[in-house]
Amino acid sequence: MNSISRGLRNAFRNPTRTISIVLILALSIGLIIAMLAARQAVDAKIQNVKGSVGNTVSISPAGVRGFEGGGTALTDAQLAKVSDLAHVTGVTETLNDRLTTSTTNLQSGINPGELGMRRSGQTGVGTPPSLNENSDGSNSGTNQQTFTMPVEITGVSDASDASTFGGSKVTWKSGAAFDASKDENVAVVGTKIASKNNLSVGSTFTAYDTSIKVVGIYDAGTDFANNGVFVPLATLQKLSDQSGQITSATATVDSLDNLSGVTSEIKSTLGSSADVTSSQDTANQLVQPLESVKSIALFSLIGAAIAGAVIILLTMLMIVRERRREIGVMKAIGASKATIIRQFVAESVTLMVLGLVVGLGLGVLAATPLTNMLVDNSTSSSSSQGASGPGQGGSGFRLGGLRIARTAARESNENVQASVGIDTIGYGLLAALLIAAIGSAVPAYFITTIKPAEAMRNE
Amino acid sequence: MSSVLKVSDVCKTFTQGDQEVKAVDGSSMTVDKGEFVSITGKSGSGKSTLLGLLGALDYPTSGSIDIDGQDITKLSERKLTNYRRQKVGFVFQNYNLVPNLSALENVMLPMEFAGTPKKERTKKAEELLRSVGIEADKQHRRPNKMSGGEQQRVSVARALANNPKIILADEPTGNLDSENGQKVFDLLHGLTRNHETTVVVVTHDLDIAGKTDRTYNLKDGKIKQR
């Protein structure tokens, strides 16, 4: 037997105390591992969101959000200046309009429902609903279905990327996109509106008294997005008599490093006529809950590590204090300080390793639920704050990259999966050893101060 | 007979509050090789303090302690550890065995500190335990499964582990009944006669003191040969 094996055996000298200490340490180490895993998972998601939103700048007329607010449309000339800015690799432009029963034969694929009926009176589109009046003069509260949802039509300057039609999940059900550089009377429509109006590739519909041919049908995964109609930008400008007008644009920047500078230049170029938002600004804003989770995880991790160090420190101090005479006897019969310190460090490391093993199990079990709980709390808290803020809860109006960024961020927030990998275990082991070292350092000092004469003390 | 231990004008002073207490006050004594010496005195007379100084458990405030021709008061801490390891063996009143080690492991402990190979120290520990009357069936017992007499005999075996020149025993029979006390005394006495090991025993038992080769009495920190 040597000092290491004696230390190992001493760890089990008082089984009840050992179990208690190991359990407390396990909780501390489990929390460290769970928080490490949470931090890594959240960090990966943040990078993923920031990476997925790309290097884009969203531009919309000042004062506009969806079909709410006022403002004046931007012009091709203004956006040409944006295209000419350094580091801008391209500008995609869109023009939005609403088709009503007087301008199209299309019917919306979405029924007004309770929400649509309520909002129809606020937007002034269609015939406002009226209430059935009872014989006693009171209202029954049931709406008459005289209101139909408007059809949103969007002109786009670039149809090469399917995400233009409603996000990253767009798939083609039939046909394909049009050539957006021409002003042909062609359109792609979503599955919802196509189904409602019996449209297929090759069939036509009427808008602005013009026959428009369907060349593609897409599925974007949601009823709202699948209710859209897209035509080339020039076509919509011509048909809707909005020549040269733009309601939103997305500028693509050559690198993330230049995004901030270009955003400032665009703001400067367009002045007060436009609202300019960088995709990274949006991403940063949207991943804010995840950043909070990351901070919470870091502080919890540090707190758990300190708690672990304090636990092992106090435990070892208590043990050293209890065994003062034994240490004195060992010194009296020829043990060096180093031998005794080695024995006590071995004891403290044994307790830590036991705590690590149990804590690892706890950490693996707790990592995902804890991460989800933190993310859920942060996200819901952030959502409730955001919903009450000005300009939130917008309609289906497209803001190009901004909308994609929001969708990506929202999806990412919902899908944070924490897993305990080899690197997490490695960090946990490192933390445990560090805690054991810190926890043993002070007791080791006390061991050096105990005199061998302690052996002569008769208690 | 050559002297193995020479204490010259040794003082040990402690501070208690504002007062200085002289536990050992200018004591001098000589012990020859293979001699069985007892130090008697009342409780608090400084017996154990003097024994601690002889065993290099503490430094004296002044004076010198020559053991085997070497003044241990001048040694560094590291050399004192070696001195304790090689030259002296301790027997304590409370046995002071490590509770979670077996009798055999307790006896092996000083040999481990001295760097004796495991096989060799196991064999020697078994022999030592047999020589003090602890047979194989009890050698793997922990101290709490042994009687006081047995524990003290294990303690004597441990003190002999590294073949020390001097055995320092602090009230070795103090916690034992007369029968077991006699056994331990005989054991220590046998060491001086058969192995020429010097034994210095601190005791308040005058019967035991009367059977030793030389007796010193300590009173108020001052030592006198009887």
XYZ file of C-alpha atoms in Angstrom:
685
model
C 0.000 0.000 0.000
C 1.289 3.466 -0.765
C 0.060 6.984 -0.114
C -2.191 6.977 -3.215
C -3.948 3.736 -2.349
C -4.241 4.850 1.282
C -5.893 8.065 0.097
C -8.232 6.079 -2.114
C -9.151 3.815 0.782
C -9.558 6.753 3.146
C -12.230 8.182 0.828
C -14.465 5.319 1.975
C -13.531 5.517 5.645
C -16.894 6.993 6.551
C -19.381 5.606 3.985
C -22.296 7.822 5.028
C -20.213 10.951 4.733
C -18.698 9.770 1.463
C -22.137 9.181 -0.075
C -23.355 12.608 1.066
C -20.280 14.409 -0.273
C -20.347 12.496 -3.556
C -24.017 13.321 -4.076
C -23.480 17.022 -3.386
C -20.439 17.080 -5.667
C -22.396 15.155 -8.298
C -25.091 17.824 -8.270
C -22.449 20.481 -8.729
C -20.633 18.581 -11.496
C -23.921 17.555 -13.122
C -24.906 21.211 -13.283
C -21.493 22.111 -14.728
C -21.850 19.470 -17.446
C -25.471 20.352 -18.208
C -24.598 24.050 -18.427
C -21.552 23.303 -20.601
C -23.735 21.264 -22.941
C -26.443 23.954 -22.924
C -23.903 26.651 -23.669
C -22.372 24.685 -26.525
C -25.774 23.835 -28.009
C -27.024 27.401 -27.747
C -23.777 28.788 -29.133
C -23.976 26.432 -32.106
C -27.540 27.556 -32.751
C -26.607 31.221 -32.533
C -23.838 30.694 -35.081
C -26.232 28.680 -37.201
C -28.864 31.416 -37.154
C -26.345 34.157 -37.850
C -24.857 32.098 -40.654
C -28.216 31.196 -42.185
C -29.550 34.744 -42.423
C -26.762 35.735 -44.758
C -25.189 39.100 -45.473
C -28.257 41.027 -46.491
C -29.761 44.438 -45.839
C -33.551 44.879 -45.985
C -34.858 48.175 -47.347
C -38.464 49.330 -47.160
C -40.195 52.682 -47.555
C -40.103 54.663 -44.307
C -43.229 54.183 -42.215
C -44.328 50.976 -43.896
C -44.782 47.622 -42.249
C -46.728 45.145 -44.286
C -49.856 46.863 -45.543
C -50.038 48.940 -42.400
C -48.702 52.445 -41.980
C -48.180 55.022 -44.677
C -45.094 56.123 -46.529
C -44.039 56.597 -50.139
C -42.821 53.781 -52.341
C -39.136 53.634 -53.189
C -38.047 54.028 -56.785
C -35.815 52.109 -59.168
C -33.570 55.175 -59.307
C -33.024 55.173 -55.553
C -32.196 51.495 -55.533
C -29.846 51.911 -58.485
C -27.736 54.107 -56.172
C -27.720 51.293 -53.638
C -26.589 48.833 -56.349
C -23.667 51.124 -57.130
C -22.336 51.127 -53.557
C -19.070 49.321 -52.915
C -19.384 45.745 -51.562
C -23.017 45.469 -52.706
C -23.159 42.392 -54.932
C -26.825 42.631 -55.850
C -30.192 44.151 -55.053
C -33.448 42.227 -55.360
C -36.562 44.339 -55.487
C -40.200 43.572 -54.850
C -43.467 45.383 -55.331
C -46.579 44.318 -53.443
C -50.179 44.920 -54.240
C -53.551 43.578 -53.167
C -56.015 42.200 -55.606
C -59.696 42.559 -54.783
C -62.816 41.188 -56.446
C -62.810 44.222 -58.737
C -59.252 43.619 -60.037
C -59.033 39.798 -60.257
C -61.119 36.703 -60.733
C -58.950 34.884 -58.171
C -60.388 33.954 -54.809
C -58.167 33.811 -51.754
C -57.274 30.315 -50.652
C -57.743 31.358 -47.055
C -61.176 31.808 -45.492
C -61.583 35.028 -43.513
C -62.572 33.172 -40.351
C -63.097 35.036 -37.100
C -59.783 36.914 -37.298
C -60.255 37.992 -40.911
C -63.777 39.202 -40.237
C -62.640 41.198 -37.277
C -59.781 42.807 -39.188
C -61.744 43.522 -42.370
C -63.425 46.453 -40.664
C -60.034 47.786 -39.615
C -58.364 47.524 -43.024
C -61.237 48.748 -45.141
C -60.836 45.897 -47.625
C -64.003 44.225 -48.895
C -67.434 44.666 -47.413
C -67.423 45.151 -43.642
C -69.269 42.408 -41.778
C -72.641 43.211 -40.269
C -74.251 41.697 -37.217
C -77.576 39.871 -37.207
C -80.088 41.906 -35.317
C -82.509 40.061 -33.031
C -86.192 40.969 -32.741
C -85.575 42.647 -29.398
C -83.000 44.894 -30.963
C -79.950 43.173 -29.471
C -77.098 41.732 -31.528
C -76.602 37.988 -31.657
C -72.953 38.434 -32.433
C -72.835 36.166 -35.511
C -71.157 37.570 -38.646
C -72.591 37.441 -42.125
C -69.955 36.008 -44.534
C -69.990 38.882 -47.066
C -66.254 39.580 -46.717
C -63.571 37.802 -48.749
C -59.846 37.877 -48.079
C -57.787 39.953 -50.518
C -55.199 38.240 -52.727
C -51.664 39.427 -52.301
C -49.617 39.736 -55.490
C -45.878 40.307 -55.460
C -43.614 41.395 -58.256
C -40.026 40.177 -57.855
C -36.864 41.174 -59.700
C -35.162 37.841 -59.039
C -36.925 34.488 -59.035
C -33.838 32.279 -59.193
C -33.901 31.538 -55.461
C -36.931 29.541 -54.318
C -36.754 31.200 -50.904
C -38.160 34.335 -52.603
C -41.531 32.575 -52.558
C -41.785 32.014 -48.818
C -38.683 30.906 -46.987
C -36.129 28.151 -46.991
C -38.637 25.280 -47.149
C -40.131 26.080 -50.589
C -40.501 23.111 -52.935
C -41.912 23.041 -56.453
C -45.099 20.998 -56.836
C -45.203 21.552 -60.597
C -43.632 23.839 -63.177
C -40.822 26.233 -62.277
C -40.025 29.881 -61.664
C -40.286 32.520 -64.379
C -37.571 34.711 -65.825
C -37.913 37.799 -63.620
C -35.921 40.009 -65.939
C -38.778 40.025 -68.503
C -42.199 41.634 -68.233
C -44.162 38.594 -69.395
C -47.655 37.973 -68.063
C -46.685 34.853 -66.143
C -47.020 33.895 -62.492
C -46.165 31.288 -59.915
C -48.769 30.586 -57.259
C -48.915 28.752 -53.961
C -50.705 25.417 -53.566
C -53.461 26.903 -51.411
C -54.620 29.518 -53.892
C -54.060 27.123 -56.810
C -56.334 24.558 -55.211
C -59.031 27.149 -54.428
C -59.071 28.410 -58.044
C -58.402 25.069 -59.766
C -55.149 26.410 -61.194
C -52.466 24.197 -62.705
C -49.387 24.902 -64.782
C -50.573 26.325 -68.114
C -53.931 27.611 -66.848
C -54.664 31.341 -66.633
C -56.309 33.825 -64.320
C -57.238 37.466 -64.698
C -55.665 40.382 -62.864
C -55.849 44.059 -63.793
C -57.999 43.005 -66.764
C -55.079 40.977 -68.110
C -54.806 37.224 -68.570
C -51.852 35.823 -66.672
C -50.489 32.332 -67.247
C -49.440 30.050 -64.331
C -45.940 28.619 -64.936
C -45.242 27.115 -61.519
C -46.912 26.002 -58.297
C -44.924 25.975 -55.065
C -45.385 24.683 -51.545
C -43.873 26.829 -48.796
C -45.211 24.760 -45.932
C -47.750 27.229 -44.491
C -51.261 28.200 -45.582
C -50.380 31.869 -45.564
C -47.294 31.523 -47.756
C -49.123 29.123 -50.101
C -51.764 31.786 -50.749
C -49.317 34.026 -52.634
C -49.133 35.041 -56.283
C -45.762 36.065 -57.777
C -45.112 37.769 -61.097
C -42.052 39.480 -62.589
C -41.465 42.906 -61.044
C -41.742 44.738 -64.372
C -45.043 42.983 -65.094
C -46.615 44.097 -61.813
C -45.253 47.646 -62.160
C -46.815 47.840 -65.621
C -50.166 46.176 -64.819
C -50.734 48.012 -61.531
C -49.661 51.319 -62.992
C -46.797 51.675 -60.479
C -43.994 52.127 -62.931
C -40.556 52.360 -61.278
C -41.968 51.817 -57.814
C -40.629 49.407 -55.226
C -42.121 48.452 -51.849
C -39.180 46.471 -50.546
C -35.660 45.507 -51.536
C -32.865 43.318 -50.274
C -29.243 44.274 -50.860
C -26.652 41.489 -50.671
C -23.226 42.410 -49.323
C -20.002 40.615 -50.323
C -18.996 39.670 -46.763
C -20.216 39.738 -43.194
C -17.338 42.070 -42.290
C -18.694 44.759 -44.650
C -22.327 44.369 -43.624
C -22.340 47.018 -40.956
C -20.521 49.573 -43.134
C -22.767 48.978 -46.128
C -25.883 49.253 -43.934
C -24.720 52.678 -42.802
C -23.984 53.745 -46.382
C -27.436 52.650 -47.558
C -29.038 54.597 -44.711
C -26.983 57.595 -45.706
C -27.845 57.207 -49.418
C -31.594 56.793 -48.938
C -31.914 59.186 -46.002
C -35.252 59.404 -44.254
C -37.194 57.920 -47.165
C -36.359 54.338 -46.221
C -36.186 52.026 -43.239
C -32.954 50.027 -43.505
C -32.357 46.880 -41.454
C -29.330 44.613 -41.588
C -30.032 40.884 -41.458
C -27.401 40.564 -38.760
C -29.161 43.247 -36.705
C -32.312 41.245 -37.037
C -30.521 38.006 -36.304
C -28.845 39.568 -33.270
C -32.193 40.800 -32.059
C -33.833 37.448 -32.658
C -31.080 35.390 -31.039
C -31.099 37.670 -28.003
C -33.030 35.077 -25.965
C -30.365 32.514 -26.863
C -27.635 34.971 -25.849
C -29.406 35.320 -22.492
C -29.497 31.552 -22.132
C -25.786 31.459 -22.929
C -25.070 33.998 -20.203
C -27.268 32.186 -17.693
C -25.492 28.920 -18.549
C -22.084 30.560 -18.060
C -22.996 32.062 -14.690
C -24.574 28.782 -13.557
C -21.459 26.942 -14.671
C -19.170 29.277 -12.733
C -21.472 29.134 -9.704
C -21.545 25.330 -9.781
C -17.758 25.165 -10.123
C -17.264 27.518 -7.174
C -19.809 25.544 -5.136
C -17.968 22.307 -5.981
C -14.613 23.810 -4.993
C -16.055 25.129 -1.722
C -17.644 21.750 -0.937
C -14.419 19.824 -1.478
C -12.419 22.520 0.313
C -14.623 22.430 3.416
C -14.799 18.634 3.338
C -11.035 18.249 3.157
C -10.534 20.910 5.821
C -12.918 19.017 8.080
C -11.114 15.742 7.369
C -7.672 17.252 7.987
C -8.909 18.814 11.209
C -10.355 15.500 12.337
C -7.118 13.674 11.580
C -4.661 16.142 13.061
C -3.272 13.570 15.433
C -3.088 10.909 12.747
C -1.110 13.333 10.572
C 1.146 14.067 13.565
C 1.693 10.322 14.110
C 2.552 9.800 10.446
C 5.080 12.608 10.633
C 6.447 11.164 13.907
C 7.056 7.757 12.335
C 8.852 9.253 9.340
C 6.326 10.364 6.723
C 7.355 13.402 4.707
C 4.948 16.300 4.148
C 4.775 15.410 0.448
C 3.720 11.844 1.263
C 0.913 13.019 3.521
C -0.261 15.711 1.084
C -0.259 13.132 -1.730
C -2.441 10.869 0.388
C -4.982 13.629 1.083
C -5.004 14.846 -2.531
C -5.660 11.254 -3.619
C -8.577 11.177 -1.202
C -10.015 14.429 -2.507
C -9.510 13.368 -6.150
C -11.253 10.058 -5.394
C -14.250 11.938 -4.011
C -14.217 14.231 -7.049
C -13.980 11.341 -9.517
C -16.900 9.602 -7.814
C -18.802 12.890 -7.959
C -17.825 13.221 -11.615
C -19.118 9.762 -12.515
C -22.465 10.328 -10.808
C -22.531 13.961 -11.958
C -21.891 12.910 -15.548
C -24.985 10.736 -15.429
C -27.002 13.581 -13.936
C -25.563 16.024 -16.484
C -26.442 13.773 -19.438
C -29.979 13.330 -18.122
C -30.454 17.012 -17.265
C -28.703 18.686 -20.222
C -31.566 18.650 -22.736
C -34.466 19.344 -20.311
C -32.517 22.140 -18.619
C -31.530 23.692 -21.948
C -35.082 23.492 -23.246
C -36.414 24.989 -20.034
C -33.944 27.885 -20.245
C -34.621 28.442 -23.961
C -38.403 28.181 -23.515
C -38.393 30.639 -20.614
C -36.150 33.109 -22.413
C -37.988 32.807 -25.729
C -41.472 33.155 -24.237
C -40.339 36.068 -22.082
C -38.810 37.736 -25.129
C -41.901 37.046 -27.272
C -44.254 38.526 -24.741
C -42.083 41.619 -24.508
C -41.819 41.877 -28.299
C -45.525 41.453 -28.945
C -46.353 44.494 -26.893
C -43.763 46.647 -28.587
C -44.460 48.973 -31.453
C -44.421 47.650 -34.954
C -44.665 44.008 -34.023
C -47.190 41.425 -35.099
C -46.931 42.454 -38.722
C -48.978 41.079 -41.570
C -47.913 38.867 -44.386
C -45.997 41.577 -46.172
C -42.663 40.310 -47.365
C -39.452 41.899 -46.190
C -37.135 39.565 -48.066
C -34.102 38.512 -46.016
C -35.589 39.944 -42.849
C -38.481 37.554 -42.925
C -36.221 34.614 -43.715
C -33.963 35.625 -40.855
C -36.884 35.739 -38.457
C -38.151 32.372 -39.575
C -34.714 30.794 -39.305
C -34.155 32.286 -35.880
C -37.567 31.205 -34.617
C -37.074 27.683 -35.905
C -33.611 27.541 -34.374
C -34.828 28.718 -30.997
C -37.375 25.961 -31.030
C -34.879 23.244 -31.918
C -31.968 23.584 -29.508
C -30.755 20.089 -28.702
C -28.091 19.826 -26.010
C -25.930 16.736 -26.072
C -23.022 15.729 -23.860
C -20.131 14.912 -26.160
C -16.556 13.813 -25.518
C -15.415 17.440 -25.418
C -18.054 18.288 -22.781
C -16.957 15.291 -20.701
C -13.361 16.420 -21.148
C -14.184 19.920 -19.938
C -16.167 18.421 -17.035
C -13.179 16.258 -16.076
C -10.894 19.255 -16.293
C -13.280 21.272 -14.109
C -13.461 18.407 -11.594
C -9.677 18.111 -11.395
C -9.340 21.864 -11.074
C -11.945 21.875 -8.302
C -10.120 18.998 -6.563
C -6.806 20.848 -6.876
C -8.257 24.090 -5.491
C -10.164 22.167 -2.823
C -6.980 20.344 -1.770
C -4.593 23.286 -1.852
C -5.710 24.911 1.402
C -5.962 21.613 3.332
C -2.506 20.735 1.994
C -1.200 23.954 3.484
C -2.764 23.057 6.839
C -1.133 19.637 6.668
C 2.281 21.301 6.410
C 1.569 23.346 9.539
C 0.641 20.347 11.706
C 3.591 19.479 13.952
C 4.632 15.896 14.597
C 4.336 16.746 18.297
C 0.573 16.549 17.709
C 1.063 12.786 18.103
C 1.944 13.329 21.784
C -1.334 15.091 22.502
C -3.513 13.010 24.798
C -7.179 13.844 24.334
C 29.466 1.564 27.590
C 29.191 4.343 24.937
C 26.478 6.988 25.277
C 23.931 7.041 22.488
C 21.998 10.029 23.784
C 23.346 13.176 25.381
C 21.044 16.021 26.388
C 22.795 19.267 27.366
C 21.051 22.150 29.074
C 17.893 21.854 27.007
C 15.095 24.414 27.469
C 11.652 24.483 25.924
C 9.492 27.523 26.459
C 5.843 27.933 25.476
C 3.834 31.114 25.453
C 0.446 30.898 27.137
C -1.386 34.182 26.760
C 1.004 36.828 28.063
C 3.020 34.353 30.104
C 6.024 32.288 29.157
C 5.980 28.757 30.521
C 9.219 26.780 30.757
C 8.133 23.187 30.147
C 11.753 21.985 30.193
C 14.216 24.141 32.059
C 17.899 23.479 31.487
C 17.754 19.685 31.567
C 20.788 17.491 30.943
C 20.990 13.715 30.835
C 22.963 10.882 29.272
C 21.738 7.489 28.089
C 24.028 4.615 27.080
C 23.533 2.167 24.271
C 21.156 -0.650 25.184
C 20.153 1.102 28.412
C 16.564 1.101 29.706
C 15.917 4.559 31.134
C 12.769 5.895 32.706
C 11.712 9.509 33.205
C 9.206 10.069 35.970
C 7.372 13.104 37.155
C 3.950 14.440 37.972
C 1.445 15.385 35.346
C 2.519 18.637 33.667
C 6.125 18.293 34.823
C 7.371 18.332 31.192
C 8.048 14.571 30.709
C 6.232 14.240 27.377
C 7.678 17.553 26.155
C 11.187 16.274 26.850
C 10.417 12.973 25.119
C 9.103 14.926 22.097
C 12.361 16.891 21.988
C 14.385 13.655 22.111
C 12.327 12.274 19.229
C 12.728 15.459 17.154
C 9.002 16.070 17.211
C 9.726 19.640 18.232
C 12.698 21.996 18.397
C 14.071 22.999 21.818
C 14.256 26.703 22.622
C 17.918 26.253 23.590
C 20.449 23.537 24.396
C 21.632 20.564 22.393
C 20.561 16.949 21.938
C 23.243 14.633 20.593
C 22.021 11.326 19.303
C 24.563 8.915 17.932
C 27.022 11.808 17.725
C 24.716 14.154 15.851
C 23.144 17.308 17.299
C 19.538 17.000 16.142
C 18.686 20.580 17.158
C 20.809 21.776 14.207
C 19.146 19.561 11.600
C 16.876 20.863 8.855
C 13.254 19.751 8.780
C 13.984 17.315 5.966
C 16.881 15.745 7.889
C 14.741 15.566 11.015
C 12.177 13.551 9.053
C 14.962 11.145 8.078
C 16.135 11.037 11.685
C 12.658 10.131 12.916
C 12.376 7.554 10.165
C 15.719 5.811 10.797
C 16.930 6.459 14.321
C 13.898 6.489 16.633
C 10.742 4.515 17.203
C 7.751 5.847 19.113
C 5.346 4.077 21.421
C 2.430 6.250 22.498
C 0.112 6.003 25.468
C -2.925 5.957 23.133
C -1.205 3.521 20.737
C -1.913 5.947 17.863
C -2.421 3.254 15.250
C -4.030 4.374 11.973
C -7.604 3.166 12.449
C -8.463 2.065 8.922
C -5.255 0.073 8.432
C -4.753 -3.474 9.677
C -2.145 -4.332 12.303
C 0.160 -5.557 9.532
C -0.317 -2.392 7.460
C 0.350 -0.233 10.509
C 3.674 -1.972 11.092
C 4.542 -1.698 7.387
C 3.922 2.052 7.376
C 7.344 3.278 8.704
C 9.079 0.872 6.328
C 7.104 2.302 3.400
C 8.250 5.804 4.394
C 11.823 4.488 4.522
C 11.472 3.079 0.991
C 11.635 -0.636 1.881
C 10.265 -2.801 -0.964
C 6.762 -4.132 -0.379
C 7.676 -7.821 -0.246
C 10.419 -7.191 2.256
C 8.332 -4.969 4.487
C 5.434 -7.423 4.518
C 7.735 -10.238 5.612
C 9.401 -8.131 8.269
C 6.093 -6.787 9.597
C 4.773 -10.334 9.963
C 7.917 -11.327 11.862
C 7.769 -8.300 14.134
C 4.111 -8.892 14.938
C 4.824 -12.526 15.749
C 7.715 -11.446 17.969
C 5.372 -9.255 20.027
C 2.787 -12.022 20.280
C 0.392 -11.024 17.502
C -0.115 -14.172 15.484
C -1.124 -14.394 11.819
C -4.837 -14.711 12.571
C -4.852 -11.273 14.195
C -2.408 -9.507 11.922
C -5.098 -8.448 9.435
C -7.414 -7.066 12.087
C -8.011 -3.385 12.378
C -7.100 -1.681 15.679
C -10.730 -1.382 16.782
C -10.988 -5.204 16.684
C -8.029 -5.607 19.066
C -7.620 -5.200 22.819
C -5.622 -2.331 24.284
C -2.719 -4.683 25.091
C -2.682 -6.040 21.563
C -2.787 -2.546 20.092
C 0.134 -1.475 22.244
C 2.135 -4.530 21.148
C 1.385 -3.632 17.519
C 2.588 -0.126 18.390
C 5.864 -1.589 19.737
C 6.255 -3.679 16.571
C 5.722 -0.532 14.485
C 8.346 1.321 16.546
C 10.845 -1.444 15.772
C 10.087 -1.550 12.037
C 13.140 0.398 10.829
C 15.587 -1.034 13.434
C 15.886 2.236 15.401
C 18.697 2.911 17.834
C 16.294 4.379 20.374
C 12.722 3.575 21.353
C 10.892 6.480 22.974
C 7.815 5.360 24.873
C 5.313 7.802 26.328
C 3.372 6.149 29.170
C 3.290 2.839 27.260
C 1.392 1.071 30.025
C -0.783 4.016 30.995
C -3.964 2.682 29.368
C -3.348 -0.991 30.094
C -4.308 -3.296 32.940
C -1.462 -4.658 35.091
C -1.171 -7.939 33.177
C -0.950 -6.309 29.754
C 1.196 -3.516 31.205
C 3.661 -6.120 32.416
C 3.734 -7.794 28.980
C 4.544 -4.515 27.247
C 7.170 -3.693 29.866
C 8.768 -7.114 29.397
C 8.751 -6.564 25.663
C 10.581 -3.253 25.965
C 12.940 -4.685 28.558
C 13.717 -7.589 26.240
C 14.654 -5.183 23.464
C 17.368 -3.611 25.578
C 18.726 -6.948 26.653
C 18.469 -8.932 23.413
C 18.893 -6.293 20.710
C 20.869 -3.584 22.513
C 18.137 -1.136 21.650
C 18.067 1.901 23.905
C 14.677 2.517 25.487
C 13.598 5.770 27.124
C 10.238 5.453 28.759
C 8.193 8.227 30.327
C 6.006 6.963 33.150
C 4.370 8.016 36.343
C 4.325 4.372 37.491
C 7.114 4.121 40.055
C 6.994 0.298 39.991
C 7.956 0.306 36.359
C 10.494 3.061 36.879
C 12.074 0.996 39.640
C 12.755 -1.859 37.240
C 14.650 0.248 34.673
C 18.438 0.685 34.542
C 18.332 4.365 35.321
C 15.589 6.737 36.408
C 15.388 10.482 35.958
C 12.827 12.590 37.750
C 11.448 15.744 36.219
C 10.034 18.459 38.433
C 9.030 21.913 37.211
C 10.977 21.329 34.028
C 14.195 20.450 35.836
C 15.604 16.935 35.645
C 17.463 14.960 38.314
C 18.784 11.448 38.333
C 17.398 9.340 41.142
